[in-house]
Amino acid sequence: MTTFSIFLILIVIVSFLLVVVIMVQNPKGGGLSSSFGGGGTQQLGGVKKTTDFLDKSTWTLATLLLVLILLSNIDLMNEGTAQESKVNTEDVQVETPVIPTAEDDNQE
């Protein structure tokens, strides 16, 4: 398994996690963070802490995704330059094709 394949798998996993974290959030402050509060005095971690956690998770996953994409691009560029051509140039004979011109047609 090449390092590019590993980067590709990590990018897919981080992308999936980022989608899940974004879908859990509600744009108006509801979503999962409001489910924990519910208006009661007992709060599981507090609404503010849940919102902060989801916000930090989003930014962390987005940053990680960007870094993985850049690293995979660098790795892909390095793999392309490290490979040598597998064509044996000694055995290859290239013949130049003869292209008929208008003068050849007139001489016939």
PDB file of C-alpha atoms in Angstrom:
ATOM      1  CA  MET A   1       0.000   0.000   0.000  1.00  0.00           C
ATOM      2  CA  THR A   2       1.513   3.311  -1.045  1.00  0.00           C
ATOM      3  CA  THR A   3       1.579   6.410   1.104  1.00  0.00           C
ATOM      4  CA  PHE A   4      -0.793   8.089  -1.332  1.00  0.00           C
ATOM      5  CA  SER A   5      -3.353   5.332  -0.690  1.00  0.00           C
ATOM      6  CA  ILE A   6      -2.996   5.872   3.047  1.00  0.00           C
ATOM      7  CA  PHE A   7      -3.537   9.612   2.578  1.00  0.00           C
ATOM      8  CA  LEU A   8      -6.584   8.875   0.438  1.00  0.00           C
ATOM      9  CA  ILE A   9      -8.128   6.635   3.114  1.00  0.00           C
ATOM     10  CA  LEU A  10      -7.452   9.247   5.815  1.00  0.00           C
ATOM     11  CA  ILE A  11      -9.008  11.982   3.659  1.00  0.00           C
ATOM     12  CA  VAL A  12     -12.184   9.919   3.203  1.00  0.00           C
ATOM     13  CA  ILE A  13     -12.441   9.213   6.946  1.00  0.00           C
ATOM     14  CA  VAL A  14     -11.869  12.841   7.939  1.00  0.00           C
ATOM     15  CA  SER A  15     -14.371  14.005   5.309  1.00  0.00           C
ATOM     16  CA  PHE A  16     -17.005  11.639   6.662  1.00  0.00           C
ATOM     17  CA  LEU A  17     -16.383  12.816  10.242  1.00  0.00           C
ATOM     18  CA  LEU A  18     -16.575  16.441   9.127  1.00  0.00           C
ATOM     19  CA  VAL A  19     -19.938  15.832   7.454  1.00  0.00           C
ATOM     20  CA  VAL A  20     -21.249  14.137  10.604  1.00  0.00           C
ATOM     21  CA  VAL A  21     -20.095  16.982  12.877  1.00  0.00           C
ATOM     22  CA  ILE A  22     -21.604  19.608  10.586  1.00  0.00           C
ATOM     23  CA  MET A  23     -24.910  17.752  10.298  1.00  0.00           C
ATOM     24  CA  VAL A  24     -25.185  17.467  14.093  1.00  0.00           C
ATOM     25  CA  GLN A  25     -25.046  21.238  14.433  1.00  0.00           C
ATOM     26  CA  ASN A  26     -28.129  23.370  14.004  1.00  0.00           C
ATOM     27  CA  PRO A  27     -27.589  26.775  12.386  1.00  0.00           C
ATOM     28  CA  LYS A  28     -29.866  28.524  14.921  1.00  0.00           C
ATOM     29  CA  GLY A  29     -28.175  27.175  18.025  1.00  0.00           C
ATOM     30  CA  GLY A  30     -30.386  24.122  18.414  1.00  0.00           C
ATOM     31  CA  GLY A  31     -29.336  20.715  17.242  1.00  0.00           C
ATOM     32  CA  LEU A  32     -27.445  18.411  19.536  1.00  0.00           C
ATOM     33  CA  SER A  33     -26.293  21.232  21.782  1.00  0.00           C
ATOM     34  CA  SER A  34     -29.866  22.218  22.713  1.00  0.00           C
ATOM     35  CA  SER A  35     -30.874  18.608  23.260  1.00  0.00           C
ATOM     36  CA  PHE A  36     -28.563  18.348  26.238  1.00  0.00           C
ATOM     37  CA  GLY A  37     -29.931  21.491  27.912  1.00  0.00           C
ATOM     38  CA  GLY A  38     -33.649  21.052  27.530  1.00  0.00           C
ATOM     39  CA  GLY A  39     -34.423  23.911  29.924  1.00  0.00           C
ATOM     40  CA  GLY A  40     -33.761  21.845  33.075  1.00  0.00           C
ATOM     41  CA  THR A  41     -31.244  22.710  35.762  1.00  0.00           C
ATOM     42  CA  GLN A  42     -29.175  19.589  35.123  1.00  0.00           C
ATOM     43  CA  GLN A  43     -27.170  19.852  31.950  1.00  0.00           C
ATOM     44  CA  LEU A  44     -24.880  17.243  30.495  1.00  0.00           C
ATOM     45  CA  GLY A  45     -21.764  19.318  29.922  1.00  0.00           C
ATOM     46  CA  GLY A  46     -23.826  22.426  29.334  1.00  0.00           C
ATOM     47  CA  VAL A  47     -25.148  23.779  26.069  1.00  0.00           C
ATOM     48  CA  LYS A  48     -22.304  26.240  25.689  1.00  0.00           C
ATOM     49  CA  LYS A  49     -19.661  23.549  26.160  1.00  0.00           C
ATOM     50  CA  THR A  50     -21.323  21.275  23.592  1.00  0.00           C
ATOM     51  CA  THR A  51     -21.510  24.108  21.078  1.00  0.00           C
ATOM     52  CA  ASP A  52     -17.861  24.979  21.696  1.00  0.00           C
ATOM     53  CA  PHE A  53     -16.857  21.333  21.272  1.00  0.00           C
ATOM     54  CA  LEU A  54     -18.733  21.018  17.969  1.00  0.00           C
ATOM     55  CA  ASP A  55     -17.293  24.305  16.735  1.00  0.00           C
ATOM     56  CA  LYS A  56     -13.732  23.314  17.640  1.00  0.00           C
ATOM     57  CA  SER A  57     -14.256  19.855  16.135  1.00  0.00           C
ATOM     58  CA  THR A  58     -15.406  21.406  12.861  1.00  0.00           C
ATOM     59  CA  TRP A  59     -12.388  23.687  12.616  1.00  0.00           C
ATOM     60  CA  THR A  60      -9.975  20.927  13.641  1.00  0.00           C
ATOM     61  CA  LEU A  61     -11.346  18.440  11.117  1.00  0.00           C
ATOM     62  CA  ALA A  62     -11.394  21.067   8.352  1.00  0.00           C
ATOM     63  CA  THR A  63      -7.775  21.991   9.080  1.00  0.00           C
ATOM     64  CA  LEU A  64      -6.761  18.334   9.200  1.00  0.00           C
ATOM     65  CA  LEU A  65      -8.513  17.717   5.880  1.00  0.00           C
ATOM     66  CA  LEU A  66      -6.671  20.608   4.250  1.00  0.00           C
ATOM     67  CA  VAL A  67      -3.302  19.412   5.592  1.00  0.00           C
ATOM     68  CA  LEU A  68      -3.942  15.843   4.404  1.00  0.00           C
ATOM     69  CA  ILE A  69      -4.863  17.062   0.930  1.00  0.00           C
ATOM     70  CA  LEU A  70      -1.711  19.169   0.685  1.00  0.00           C
ATOM     71  CA  LEU A  71       0.496  16.339   1.974  1.00  0.00           C
ATOM     72  CA  SER A  72      -1.042  13.861  -0.465  1.00  0.00           C
ATOM     73  CA  ASN A  73      -0.389  16.296  -3.310  1.00  0.00           C
ATOM     74  CA  ILE A  74       3.258  16.653  -2.265  1.00  0.00           C
ATOM     75  CA  ASP A  75       3.577  12.873  -1.974  1.00  0.00           C
ATOM     76  CA  LEU A  76       2.003  12.365  -5.389  1.00  0.00           C
ATOM     77  CA  MET A  77       4.391  14.852  -6.973  1.00  0.00           C
ATOM     78  CA  ASN A  78       7.390  13.133  -5.349  1.00  0.00           C
ATOM     79  CA  GLU A  79       6.275   9.688  -6.517  1.00  0.00           C
ATOM     80  CA  GLY A  80       5.974  10.891 -10.099  1.00  0.00           C
ATOM     81  CA  THR A  81       9.517  12.255 -10.263  1.00  0.00           C
ATOM     82  CA  ALA A  82      11.123   9.265  -8.527  1.00  0.00           C
ATOM     83  CA  GLN A  83       9.982   6.744 -11.119  1.00  0.00           C
ATOM     84  CA  GLU A  84      12.142   6.014 -14.094  1.00  0.00           C
ATOM     85  CA  SER A  85      10.882   5.171 -17.514  1.00  0.00           C
ATOM     86  CA  LYS A  86      10.481   1.458 -18.141  1.00  0.00           C
ATOM     87  CA  VAL A  87      10.854   1.794 -21.905  1.00  0.00           C
ATOM     88  CA  ASN A  88      14.086   0.371 -23.227  1.00  0.00           C
ATOM     89  CA  THR A  89      15.229   2.939 -25.748  1.00  0.00           C
ATOM     90  CA  GLU A  90      17.861   0.672 -27.300  1.00  0.00           C
ATOM     91  CA  ASP A  91      15.297  -1.744 -28.740  1.00  0.00           C
ATOM     92  CA  VAL A  92      12.863   0.874 -29.957  1.00  0.00           C
ATOM     93  CA  GLN A  93      13.197   1.853 -33.591  1.00  0.00           C
ATOM     94  CA  VAL A  94      11.169   4.823 -34.660  1.00  0.00           C
ATOM     95  CA  GLU A  95      10.472   5.253 -38.341  1.00  0.00           C
ATOM     96  CA  THR A  96       9.381   8.612 -39.617  1.00  0.00           C
ATOM     97  CA  PRO A  97       6.157   8.341 -41.570  1.00  0.00           C
ATOM     98  CA  VAL A  98       6.089   9.445 -45.189  1.00  0.00           C
ATOM     99  CA  ILE A  99       3.390  12.013 -45.741  1.00  0.00           C
ATOM    100  CA  PRO A 100       2.254  12.364 -49.342  1.00  0.00           C
ATOM    101  CA  THR A 101       2.148  15.916 -50.602  1.00  0.00           C
ATOM    102  CA  ALA A 102       0.341  17.560 -53.507  1.00  0.00           C
ATOM    103  CA  GLU A 103       3.539  17.447 -55.624  1.00  0.00           C
ATOM    104  CA  ASP A 104       3.659  13.661 -55.343  1.00  0.00           C
ATOM    105  CA  ASP A 105       0.115  13.430 -56.726  1.00  0.00           C
ATOM    106  CA  ASN A 106       0.979  15.627 -59.747  1.00  0.00           C
ATOM    107  CA  GLN A 107       4.009  13.507 -60.713  1.00  0.00           C
ATOM    108  CA  GLU A 108       1.978  10.314 -61.066  1.00  0.00           C
TER     109      GLU A 108
END
